[in-house]
Amino acid sequence: MALILLIALLGFILMLAARKGRCIEQAEHLVYFKDISEAAEWADYVFIARVEKKLYTKQYDGTGFRMPYSYYSLADIQFLKGEDACDKLLFYGGYSLWNQLIVFEDNTELPRPGEYYLFTVRKANAENTRVEADSYTVITKAQMLPLEDYIPDAGFDDQNDITSVKRSSVILIS
């Protein structure tokens, strides 16, 4: 009886340890996203937007990457390149049914509702059942640069976090 309790206790401890999170290795990107001009050339859309809220997560169903796909709504979108009526973001990663965070190893931070980001994205390619075609995709954190203290009503020259915004606007306008 004591052996059964010991095995059950060890199993429970292993379950708790596994909830820390898991990072999945991803193939090399064809685009060097830290080079904003290269990323902007690759992207169909470059914009500043506020992540409004998490909508839902689609769990792994045998298609696509072995990870959850999380969907977020976007608001206050200001396009710098391209323009579209879409307001949904697909983030590759999220929490599994067992509340374990599963993400690519270079994309360990989930979008934070209420925060502004500079997005460098393309539209989703509906190759599997979890991808909704009318959503922008984020696979690497370099596609989603946080803009600290961004002021939506101010121009680019009046921003507190001017480096990313000014750099991207100069590259895209020129």
CSV table of N, CA and C in Angstrom, one decimal:
chain,number,residue,atom,x,y,z
A,1,MET,N,0.8,-1.2,0.0
A,1,MET,CA,0.0,0.0,0.0
A,1,MET,C,0.9,1.3,0.0
A,2,ALA,N,1.9,1.2,0.8
A,2,ALA,CA,2.8,2.4,0.9
A,2,ALA,C,3.5,2.6,-0.5
A,3,LEU,N,3.8,1.5,-1.2
A,3,LEU,CA,4.5,1.6,-2.5
A,3,LEU,C,3.6,2.3,-3.5
A,4,ILE,N,2.3,2.0,-3.4
A,4,ILE,CA,1.3,2.6,-4.3
A,4,ILE,C,1.2,4.1,-4.1
A,5,LEU,N,1.1,4.4,-2.8
A,5,LEU,CA,1.1,5.9,-2.4
A,5,LEU,C,2.3,6.6,-2.9
A,6,LEU,N,3.5,6.0,-2.7
A,6,LEU,CA,4.7,6.6,-3.1
A,6,LEU,C,4.8,6.8,-4.6
A,7,ILE,N,4.3,5.8,-5.4
A,7,ILE,CA,4.3,6.0,-6.9
A,7,ILE,C,3.3,7.1,-7.3
A,8,ALA,N,2.1,7.1,-6.6
A,8,ALA,CA,1.2,8.1,-6.9
A,8,ALA,C,1.7,9.5,-6.6
A,9,LEU,N,2.4,9.7,-5.5
A,9,LEU,CA,3.0,10.9,-5.1
A,9,LEU,C,4.1,11.4,-6.1
A,10,LEU,N,4.9,10.4,-6.5
A,10,LEU,CA,5.9,10.8,-7.5
A,10,LEU,C,5.3,11.2,-8.8
A,11,GLY,N,4.3,10.5,-9.2
A,11,GLY,CA,3.5,10.9,-10.5
A,11,GLY,C,3.0,12.3,-10.4
A,12,PHE,N,2.4,12.6,-9.2
A,12,PHE,CA,1.8,13.9,-9.0
A,12,PHE,C,2.9,15.0,-9.1
A,13,ILE,N,4.1,14.7,-8.5
A,13,ILE,CA,5.2,15.7,-8.5
A,13,ILE,C,5.7,15.9,-9.9
A,14,LEU,N,5.8,14.8,-10.7
A,14,LEU,CA,6.2,14.9,-12.1
A,14,LEU,C,5.2,15.8,-12.9
A,15,MET,N,3.9,15.6,-12.6
A,15,MET,CA,2.9,16.4,-13.3
A,15,MET,C,3.1,17.9,-13.0
A,16,LEU,N,3.3,18.2,-11.8
A,16,LEU,CA,3.6,19.6,-11.4
A,16,LEU,C,4.8,20.2,-12.0
A,17,ALA,N,5.9,19.4,-12.1
A,17,ALA,CA,7.1,19.8,-12.7
A,17,ALA,C,6.9,20.1,-14.2
A,18,ALA,N,6.1,19.3,-14.8
A,18,ALA,CA,5.9,19.5,-16.3
A,18,ALA,C,5.1,20.7,-16.6
A,19,ARG,N,4.4,21.3,-15.7
A,19,ARG,CA,3.6,22.5,-16.0
A,19,ARG,C,4.4,23.8,-16.1
A,20,LYS,N,5.7,23.7,-15.9
A,20,LYS,CA,6.5,24.9,-16.1
A,20,LYS,C,6.4,25.6,-17.4
A,21,GLY,N,6.3,24.8,-18.4
A,21,GLY,CA,6.3,25.3,-19.8
A,21,GLY,C,7.3,24.5,-20.7
A,22,ARG,N,7.0,24.6,-21.9
A,22,ARG,CA,7.8,23.8,-22.9
A,22,ARG,C,8.1,24.7,-24.1
A,23,CYS,N,9.3,24.7,-24.5
A,23,CYS,CA,9.7,25.5,-25.7
A,23,CYS,C,10.0,24.5,-26.8
A,24,ILE,N,9.5,24.8,-27.9
A,24,ILE,CA,9.6,23.9,-29.1
A,24,ILE,C,10.7,24.6,-30.0
A,25,GLU,N,11.6,23.8,-30.5
A,25,GLU,CA,12.6,24.3,-31.4
A,25,GLU,C,12.0,24.5,-32.8
A,26,GLN,N,12.3,25.5,-33.4
A,26,GLN,CA,11.7,25.8,-34.7
A,26,GLN,C,12.8,25.9,-35.8
A,27,ALA,N,12.5,25.6,-37.0
A,27,ALA,CA,13.4,25.7,-38.1
A,27,ALA,C,13.9,27.2,-38.3
A,28,GLU,N,15.0,27.4,-38.8
A,28,GLU,CA,15.5,28.7,-39.0
A,28,GLU,C,14.5,29.5,-39.9
A,29,HIS,N,14.4,30.8,-39.6
A,29,HIS,CA,13.6,31.7,-40.3
A,29,HIS,C,14.3,32.1,-41.6
A,30,LEU,N,13.6,32.3,-42.7
A,30,LEU,CA,14.1,32.7,-43.9
A,30,LEU,C,14.4,34.2,-43.9
A,31,VAL,N,13.8,34.9,-42.9
A,31,VAL,CA,13.9,36.3,-42.8
A,31,VAL,C,14.6,36.6,-41.4
A,32,TYR,N,15.5,37.6,-41.5
A,32,TYR,CA,16.2,38.1,-40.3
A,32,TYR,C,15.3,39.2,-39.7
A,33,PHE,N,14.4,38.9,-38.8
A,33,PHE,CA,13.4,39.9,-38.4
A,33,PHE,C,14.0,41.0,-37.6
A,34,LYS,N,15.2,40.9,-37.0
A,34,LYS,CA,15.8,42.0,-36.3
A,34,LYS,C,16.3,43.1,-37.2
A,35,ASP,N,16.4,42.8,-38.5
A,35,ASP,CA,16.7,43.8,-39.5
A,35,ASP,C,15.4,44.3,-40.0
A,36,ILE,N,15.0,45.5,-39.5
A,36,ILE,CA,13.6,46.0,-39.8
A,36,ILE,C,13.4,46.2,-41.3
A,37,SER,N,14.4,46.6,-42.1
A,37,SER,CA,14.1,46.8,-43.5
A,37,SER,C,13.9,45.5,-44.2
A,38,GLU,N,14.6,44.4,-43.8
A,38,GLU,CA,14.4,43.1,-44.4
A,38,GLU,C,13.0,42.5,-44.0
A,39,ALA,N,12.7,42.7,-42.7
A,39,ALA,CA,11.4,42.2,-42.2
A,39,ALA,C,10.2,43.0,-42.9
A,40,ALA,N,10.4,44.3,-43.0
A,40,ALA,CA,9.3,45.1,-43.7
A,40,ALA,C,9.1,44.7,-45.1
A,41,GLU,N,10.2,44.4,-45.8
A,41,GLU,CA,10.2,43.9,-47.2
A,41,GLU,C,9.4,42.6,-47.3
A,42,TRP,N,9.7,41.7,-46.3
A,42,TRP,CA,9.1,40.4,-46.3
A,42,TRP,C,7.6,40.5,-46.0
A,43,ALA,N,7.3,41.3,-45.1
A,43,ALA,CA,5.9,41.4,-44.5
A,43,ALA,C,4.9,42.0,-45.6
A,44,ASP,N,3.7,41.5,-45.5
A,44,ASP,CA,2.6,42.1,-46.3
A,44,ASP,C,2.0,43.3,-45.5
A,45,TYR,N,2.1,43.2,-44.2
A,45,TYR,CA,1.6,44.2,-43.3
A,45,TYR,C,2.5,44.6,-42.2
A,46,VAL,N,2.7,45.9,-42.0
A,46,VAL,CA,3.4,46.4,-40.8
A,46,VAL,C,2.5,47.4,-40.2
A,47,PHE,N,2.3,47.3,-38.9
A,47,PHE,CA,1.3,48.2,-38.3
A,47,PHE,C,1.6,48.3,-36.8
A,48,ILE,N,1.1,49.3,-36.2
A,48,ILE,CA,1.1,49.5,-34.7
A,48,ILE,C,-0.3,49.2,-34.3
A,49,ALA,N,-0.5,48.4,-33.2
A,49,ALA,CA,-1.8,48.0,-32.8
A,49,ALA,C,-1.8,47.7,-31.3
A,50,ARG,N,-2.9,47.8,-30.6
A,50,ARG,CA,-3.1,47.4,-29.2
A,50,ARG,C,-3.7,46.1,-29.2
A,51,VAL,N,-3.2,45.2,-28.4
A,51,VAL,CA,-3.8,43.9,-28.2
A,51,VAL,C,-4.9,44.1,-27.3
A,52,GLU,N,-6.1,43.8,-27.8
A,52,GLU,CA,-7.3,44.1,-27.0
A,52,GLU,C,-7.6,43.0,-26.0
A,53,LYS,N,-7.7,41.8,-26.4
A,53,LYS,CA,-8.0,40.7,-25.5
A,53,LYS,C,-7.7,39.4,-26.2
A,54,LYS,N,-7.5,38.3,-25.3
A,54,LYS,CA,-7.3,37.0,-25.9
A,54,LYS,C,-8.7,36.5,-26.2
A,55,LEU,N,-8.9,36.0,-27.4
A,55,LEU,CA,-10.2,35.5,-27.8
A,55,LEU,C,-10.4,34.0,-27.4
A,56,TYR,N,-9.5,33.1,-27.8
A,56,TYR,CA,-9.6,31.7,-27.5
A,56,TYR,C,-8.3,31.0,-28.0
A,57,THR,N,-8.1,29.8,-27.6
A,57,THR,CA,-7.0,29.0,-28.0
A,57,THR,C,-7.5,27.7,-28.6
A,58,LYS,N,-6.9,27.4,-29.8
A,58,LYS,CA,-7.2,26.1,-30.4
A,58,LYS,C,-6.1,25.1,-30.1
A,59,GLN,N,-6.4,24.0,-29.5
A,59,GLN,CA,-5.5,23.0,-29.1
A,59,GLN,C,-5.0,22.2,-30.3
A,60,TYR,N,-3.8,21.5,-30.1
A,60,TYR,CA,-3.3,20.7,-31.2
A,60,TYR,C,-4.3,19.6,-31.6
A,61,ASP,N,-4.5,19.4,-32.9
A,61,ASP,CA,-5.5,18.5,-33.3
A,61,ASP,C,-4.9,17.5,-34.4
A,62,GLY,N,-3.6,17.5,-34.5
A,62,GLY,CA,-2.9,16.6,-35.4
A,62,GLY,C,-2.5,17.4,-36.7
A,63,THR,N,-2.8,18.7,-36.8
A,63,THR,CA,-2.4,19.5,-37.9
A,63,THR,C,-1.5,20.6,-37.5
A,64,GLY,N,-0.7,21.0,-38.4
A,64,GLY,CA,0.2,22.1,-38.1
A,64,GLY,C,1.3,21.8,-37.0
A,65,PHE,N,1.7,22.8,-36.3
A,65,PHE,CA,2.7,22.6,-35.3
A,65,PHE,C,2.1,22.0,-34.1
A,66,ARG,N,2.9,21.2,-33.3
A,66,ARG,CA,2.4,20.5,-32.1
A,66,ARG,C,2.4,21.5,-30.9
A,67,MET,N,1.5,22.4,-31.0
A,67,MET,CA,1.3,23.4,-30.0
A,67,MET,C,-0.1,24.1,-30.1
A,68,PRO,N,-0.5,24.7,-29.0
A,68,PRO,CA,-1.7,25.5,-29.1
A,68,PRO,C,-1.6,26.7,-30.1
A,69,TYR,N,-2.6,27.1,-30.7
A,69,TYR,CA,-2.7,28.4,-31.5
A,69,TYR,C,-3.6,29.3,-30.7
A,70,SER,N,-3.1,30.5,-30.3
A,70,SER,CA,-3.9,31.5,-29.5
A,70,SER,C,-4.3,32.6,-30.4
A,71,TYR,N,-5.5,33.0,-30.3
A,71,TYR,CA,-6.1,34.1,-31.1
A,71,TYR,C,-6.4,35.3,-30.2
A,72,TYR,N,-6.0,36.5,-30.7
A,72,TYR,CA,-6.2,37.8,-30.0
A,72,TYR,C,-6.9,38.8,-30.9
A,73,SER,N,-7.7,39.6,-30.3
A,73,SER,CA,-8.3,40.7,-31.0
A,73,SER,C,-7.4,41.9,-30.9
A,74,LEU,N,-7.3,42.7,-32.0
A,74,LEU,CA,-6.5,43.9,-32.1
A,74,LEU,C,-7.4,45.1,-32.2
A,75,ALA,N,-6.9,46.3,-31.7
A,75,ALA,CA,-7.6,47.5,-31.8
A,75,ALA,C,-6.6,48.7,-32.1
A,76,ASP,N,-7.1,49.8,-32.4
A,76,ASP,CA,-6.3,51.0,-32.7
A,76,ASP,C,-5.2,50.7,-33.7
A,77,ILE,N,-5.5,50.1,-34.8
A,77,ILE,CA,-4.5,49.7,-35.8
A,77,ILE,C,-4.1,50.9,-36.6
A,78,GLN,N,-2.8,51.1,-36.7
A,78,GLN,CA,-2.3,52.2,-37.6
A,78,GLN,C,-1.3,51.5,-38.6
A,79,PHE,N,-1.7,51.4,-39.8
A,79,PHE,CA,-0.9,50.7,-40.8
A,79,PHE,C,0.2,51.5,-41.3
A,80,LEU,N,1.4,50.9,-41.4
A,80,LEU,CA,2.6,51.6,-41.9
A,80,LEU,C,2.9,51.0,-43.3
A,81,LYS,N,2.5,49.7,-43.5
A,81,LYS,CA,2.6,49.1,-44.8
A,81,LYS,C,1.4,48.2,-45.0
A,82,GLY,N,0.8,48.2,-46.2
A,82,GLY,CA,-0.4,47.4,-46.4
A,82,GLY,C,-1.6,48.0,-45.6
A,83,GLU,N,-2.7,47.5,-45.9
A,83,GLU,CA,-3.9,47.9,-45.2
A,83,GLU,C,-5.0,46.8,-45.4
A,84,ASP,N,-5.7,46.5,-44.3
A,84,ASP,CA,-6.7,45.4,-44.3
A,84,ASP,C,-7.7,45.6,-43.2
A,85,ALA,N,-8.8,45.0,-43.3
A,85,ALA,CA,-9.9,45.2,-42.3
A,85,ALA,C,-9.8,44.1,-41.2
A,86,CYS,N,-8.8,43.3,-41.3
A,86,CYS,CA,-8.6,42.2,-40.3
A,86,CYS,C,-8.3,42.8,-38.9
A,87,ASP,N,-8.8,42.2,-37.9
A,87,ASP,CA,-8.4,42.7,-36.5
A,87,ASP,C,-8.1,41.5,-35.6
A,88,LYS,N,-7.7,40.4,-36.2
A,88,LYS,CA,-7.4,39.2,-35.4
A,88,LYS,C,-5.9,38.7,-35.6
A,89,LEU,N,-5.3,38.4,-34.5
A,89,LEU,CA,-3.9,38.0,-34.5
A,89,LEU,C,-3.8,36.5,-34.1
A,90,LEU,N,-3.1,35.7,-34.9
A,90,LEU,CA,-2.8,34.3,-34.5
A,90,LEU,C,-1.4,34.2,-34.0
A,91,PHE,N,-1.3,33.8,-32.7
A,91,PHE,CA,0.0,33.7,-32.1
A,91,PHE,C,0.3,32.2,-32.0
A,92,TYR,N,1.4,31.7,-32.5
A,92,TYR,CA,1.8,30.3,-32.4
A,92,TYR,C,2.3,30.0,-31.0
A,93,GLY,N,1.5,29.4,-30.2
A,93,GLY,CA,1.8,29.1,-28.9
A,93,GLY,C,0.6,29.4,-27.9
A,94,GLY,N,0.8,29.0,-26.7
A,94,GLY,CA,-0.3,29.3,-25.7
A,94,GLY,C,-0.3,28.2,-24.7
A,95,TYR,N,-1.4,28.1,-23.9
A,95,TYR,CA,-1.5,27.1,-22.8
A,95,TYR,C,-2.3,25.9,-23.3
A,96,SER,N,-1.7,24.7,-23.0
A,96,SER,CA,-2.4,23.5,-23.3
A,96,SER,C,-3.6,23.2,-22.4
A,97,LEU,N,-4.3,22.1,-22.7
A,97,LEU,CA,-5.4,21.7,-21.8
A,97,LEU,C,-5.0,21.5,-20.4
A,98,TRP,N,-3.7,21.2,-20.2
A,98,TRP,CA,-3.1,20.9,-18.8
A,98,TRP,C,-2.5,22.2,-18.2
A,99,ASN,N,-2.8,23.3,-18.8
A,99,ASN,CA,-2.3,24.6,-18.4
A,99,ASN,C,-0.8,24.7,-18.5
A,100,GLN,N,-0.2,24.1,-19.4
A,100,GLN,CA,1.3,24.2,-19.7
A,100,GLN,C,1.5,25.1,-20.8
A,101,LEU,N,2.4,26.1,-20.6
A,101,LEU,CA,2.7,27.0,-21.7
A,101,LEU,C,3.6,26.3,-22.7
A,102,ILE,N,3.2,26.3,-24.0
A,102,ILE,CA,4.0,25.7,-25.1
A,102,ILE,C,4.2,26.8,-26.1
A,103,VAL,N,5.5,27.1,-26.4
A,103,VAL,CA,5.8,28.2,-27.3
A,103,VAL,C,7.1,27.8,-28.1
A,104,PHE,N,7.4,28.5,-29.2
A,104,PHE,CA,8.7,28.3,-29.8
A,104,PHE,C,9.7,28.9,-28.9
A,105,GLU,N,10.9,28.4,-28.9
A,105,GLU,CA,12.0,28.8,-28.0
A,105,GLU,C,12.4,30.3,-28.2
A,106,ASP,N,12.1,30.9,-29.4
A,106,ASP,CA,12.4,32.3,-29.6
A,106,ASP,C,11.2,33.2,-29.5
A,107,ASN,N,10.2,32.7,-28.9
A,107,ASN,CA,8.9,33.4,-28.8
A,107,ASN,C,8.2,33.1,-27.5
A,108,THR,N,8.9,33.4,-26.4
A,108,THR,CA,8.5,32.9,-25.1
A,108,THR,C,7.5,33.9,-24.4
A,109,GLU,N,7.1,35.0,-25.0
A,109,GLU,CA,6.2,35.9,-24.3
A,109,GLU,C,4.9,36.0,-25.1
A,110,LEU,N,3.8,35.7,-24.5
A,110,LEU,CA,2.5,35.9,-25.1
A,110,LEU,C,2.2,37.4,-25.2
A,111,PRO,N,1.3,37.7,-26.2
A,111,PRO,CA,0.9,39.1,-26.3
A,111,PRO,C,0.1,39.5,-25.0
A,112,ARG,N,0.4,40.7,-24.6
A,112,ARG,CA,-0.3,41.2,-23.4
A,112,ARG,C,-1.4,42.1,-23.7
A,113,PRO,N,-2.7,41.8,-23.3
A,113,PRO,CA,-3.8,42.7,-23.6
A,113,PRO,C,-3.5,44.1,-23.0
A,114,GLY,N,-3.9,45.1,-23.8
A,114,GLY,CA,-3.7,46.5,-23.4
A,114,GLY,C,-2.4,47.1,-23.8
A,115,GLU,N,-1.5,46.3,-24.3
A,115,GLU,CA,-0.2,46.8,-24.7
A,115,GLU,C,-0.2,47.0,-26.2
A,116,TYR,N,0.6,48.0,-26.6
A,116,TYR,CA,0.8,48.3,-28.0
A,116,TYR,C,2.1,47.6,-28.5
A,117,TYR,N,2.0,47.2,-29.8
A,117,TYR,CA,3.2,46.5,-30.4
A,117,TYR,C,3.3,47.0,-31.8
A,118,LEU,N,4.5,46.9,-32.4
A,118,LEU,CA,4.8,47.1,-33.8
A,118,LEU,C,4.8,45.7,-34.4
A,119,PHE,N,3.9,45.4,-35.2
A,119,PHE,CA,3.7,44.1,-35.8
A,119,PHE,C,4.3,44.1,-37.3
A,120,THR,N,5.0,43.0,-37.6
A,120,THR,CA,5.6,42.8,-38.9
A,120,THR,C,5.1,41.4,-39.3
A,121,VAL,N,4.0,41.4,-40.1
A,121,VAL,CA,3.3,40.1,-40.3
A,121,VAL,C,2.8,39.8,-41.7
A,122,ARG,N,2.4,38.6,-41.9
A,122,ARG,CA,1.6,38.2,-43.1
A,122,ARG,C,0.3,37.7,-42.6
A,123,LYS,N,-0.6,37.4,-43.6
A,123,LYS,CA,-1.9,36.8,-43.3
A,123,LYS,C,-1.6,35.3,-43.1
A,124,ALA,N,-2.5,34.7,-42.3
A,124,ALA,CA,-2.4,33.2,-42.1
A,124,ALA,C,-2.7,32.5,-43.4
A,125,ASN,N,-2.0,31.4,-43.5
A,125,ASN,CA,-2.1,30.5,-44.7
A,125,ASN,C,-2.9,29.3,-44.1
A,126,ALA,N,-4.1,29.1,-44.5
A,126,ALA,CA,-5.0,28.1,-44.0
A,126,ALA,C,-4.7,26.7,-44.5
A,127,GLU,N,-3.5,26.2,-44.0
A,127,GLU,CA,-3.1,24.9,-44.4
A,127,GLU,C,-3.6,23.8,-43.5
A,128,ASN,N,-4.1,24.2,-42.3
A,128,ASN,CA,-4.7,23.2,-41.4
A,128,ASN,C,-5.9,23.7,-40.7
A,129,THR,N,-6.6,22.9,-40.0
A,129,THR,CA,-7.9,23.2,-39.5
A,129,THR,C,-7.9,24.2,-38.4
A,130,ARG,N,-6.8,24.5,-37.7
A,130,ARG,CA,-6.7,25.4,-36.6
A,130,ARG,C,-6.5,26.8,-37.1
A,131,VAL,N,-6.0,27.0,-38.3
A,131,VAL,CA,-5.6,28.4,-38.7
A,131,VAL,C,-6.8,29.0,-39.4
A,132,GLU,N,-7.2,30.2,-38.9
A,132,GLU,CA,-8.2,31.0,-39.6
A,132,GLU,C,-7.6,31.9,-40.6
A,133,ALA,N,-8.0,31.8,-41.8
A,133,ALA,CA,-7.4,32.5,-42.9
A,133,ALA,C,-7.4,34.0,-42.7
A,134,ASP,N,-8.3,34.6,-42.1
A,134,ASP,CA,-8.4,36.0,-42.0
A,134,ASP,C,-7.8,36.5,-40.6
A,135,SER,N,-6.5,36.2,-40.4
A,135,SER,CA,-5.8,36.6,-39.2
A,135,SER,C,-4.3,36.8,-39.5
A,136,TYR,N,-3.7,37.7,-38.8
A,136,TYR,CA,-2.3,38.0,-39.0
A,136,TYR,C,-1.5,37.0,-38.1
A,137,THR,N,-0.4,36.5,-38.6
A,137,THR,CA,0.4,35.4,-37.8
A,137,THR,C,1.6,36.0,-37.2
A,138,VAL,N,1.9,35.5,-36.0
A,138,VAL,CA,3.1,35.8,-35.3
A,138,VAL,C,3.8,34.5,-34.9
A,139,ILE,N,5.0,34.3,-35.4
A,139,ILE,CA,5.7,33.0,-35.1
A,139,ILE,C,6.9,33.3,-34.2
A,140,THR,N,7.5,34.5,-34.4
A,140,THR,CA,8.7,34.8,-33.6
A,140,THR,C,8.5,36.2,-33.0
A,141,LYS,N,9.1,36.4,-31.8
A,141,LYS,CA,8.9,37.6,-31.0
A,141,LYS,C,9.4,38.8,-31.8
A,142,ALA,N,10.3,38.7,-32.7
A,142,ALA,CA,10.8,39.8,-33.5
A,142,ALA,C,9.7,40.4,-34.4
A,143,GLN,N,8.6,39.6,-34.6
A,143,GLN,CA,7.5,40.1,-35.4
A,143,GLN,C,6.5,41.0,-34.6
A,144,MET,N,6.8,41.1,-33.3
A,144,MET,CA,5.8,41.7,-32.3
A,144,MET,C,6.7,42.5,-31.3
A,145,LEU,N,7.1,43.7,-31.7
A,145,LEU,CA,8.0,44.5,-30.8
A,145,LEU,C,7.1,45.3,-29.9
A,146,PRO,N,7.3,45.2,-28.6
A,146,PRO,CA,6.5,46.0,-27.6
A,146,PRO,C,6.9,47.4,-27.7
A,147,LEU,N,5.9,48.3,-27.6
A,147,LEU,CA,6.1,49.8,-27.6
A,147,LEU,C,5.7,50.3,-26.2
A,148,GLU,N,6.7,50.5,-25.4
A,148,GLU,CA,6.5,51.0,-24.0
A,148,GLU,C,6.0,52.4,-24.1
A,149,ASP,N,5.0,52.7,-23.3
A,149,ASP,CA,4.4,54.1,-23.2
A,149,ASP,C,4.0,54.7,-24.5
A,150,TYR,N,3.5,53.9,-25.4
A,150,TYR,CA,3.1,54.4,-26.7
A,150,TYR,C,1.8,55.3,-26.5
A,151,ILE,N,1.8,56.4,-27.2
A,151,ILE,CA,0.7,57.4,-27.1
A,151,ILE,C,-0.1,57.3,-28.4
A,152,PRO,N,-1.3,56.7,-28.5
A,152,PRO,CA,-2.0,56.5,-29.7
A,152,PRO,C,-2.3,57.8,-30.5
A,153,ASP,N,-2.6,58.9,-29.8
A,153,ASP,CA,-3.0,60.1,-30.5
A,153,ASP,C,-1.8,61.0,-30.9
A,154,ALA,N,-0.6,60.6,-30.5
A,154,ALA,CA,0.6,61.5,-30.8
A,154,ALA,C,1.2,61.0,-32.1
A,155,GLY,N,1.9,61.9,-32.7
A,155,GLY,CA,2.6,61.6,-34.0
A,155,GLY,C,3.9,60.8,-33.6
A,156,PHE,N,4.6,60.3,-34.6
A,156,PHE,CA,5.8,59.6,-34.4
A,156,PHE,C,6.9,60.4,-33.7
A,157,ASP,N,7.0,61.7,-34.0
A,157,ASP,CA,8.0,62.5,-33.3
A,157,ASP,C,7.8,62.7,-31.8
A,158,ASP,N,6.5,62.5,-31.4
A,158,ASP,CA,6.1,62.8,-30.0
A,158,ASP,C,6.1,61.6,-29.1
A,159,GLN,N,6.5,60.5,-29.6
A,159,GLN,CA,6.4,59.2,-28.9
A,159,GLN,C,7.5,59.1,-27.8
A,160,ASN,N,7.2,58.5,-26.7
A,160,ASN,CA,8.2,58.2,-25.7
A,160,ASN,C,9.2,57.1,-26.1
A,161,ASP,N,8.6,56.1,-26.7
A,161,ASP,CA,9.4,54.9,-27.1
A,161,ASP,C,9.7,55.1,-28.6
A,162,ILE,N,10.5,56.1,-29.0
A,162,ILE,CA,10.6,56.5,-30.4
A,162,ILE,C,11.5,55.6,-31.2
A,163,THR,N,12.4,54.9,-30.6
A,163,THR,CA,13.4,54.2,-31.5
A,163,THR,C,12.7,53.2,-32.5
A,164,SER,N,11.9,52.3,-32.0
A,164,SER,CA,11.3,51.3,-32.9
A,164,SER,C,10.3,52.0,-33.9
A,165,VAL,N,9.5,52.9,-33.4
A,165,VAL,CA,8.5,53.5,-34.2
A,165,VAL,C,9.1,54.4,-35.3
A,166,LYS,N,10.0,55.2,-34.9
A,166,LYS,CA,10.7,56.1,-35.9
A,166,LYS,C,11.5,55.3,-36.9
A,167,ARG,N,12.2,54.3,-36.4
A,167,ARG,CA,13.0,53.6,-37.3
A,167,ARG,C,12.2,52.9,-38.3
A,168,SER,N,11.1,52.3,-37.9
A,168,SER,CA,10.2,51.5,-38.8
A,168,SER,C,9.5,52.5,-39.8
A,169,SER,N,9.1,53.7,-39.3
A,169,SER,CA,8.4,54.6,-40.2
A,169,SER,C,9.3,55.2,-41.2
A,170,VAL,N,10.5,55.4,-40.9
A,170,VAL,CA,11.5,56.0,-41.8
A,170,VAL,C,11.8,54.9,-42.9
A,171,ILE,N,12.0,53.7,-42.5
A,171,ILE,CA,12.2,52.7,-43.5
A,171,ILE,C,11.1,52.4,-44.4
A,172,LEU,N,9.9,52.4,-43.9
A,172,LEU,CA,8.7,52.1,-44.7
A,172,LEU,C,8.3,53.3,-45.6
A,173,ILE,N,8.5,54.5,-45.1
A,173,ILE,CA,8.1,55.7,-45.9
A,173,ILE,C,9.1,55.9,-47.0
A,174,SER,N,10.4,55.7,-46.8
A,174,SER,CA,11.4,55.9,-47.8
A,174,SER,C,11.5,54.9,-48.9
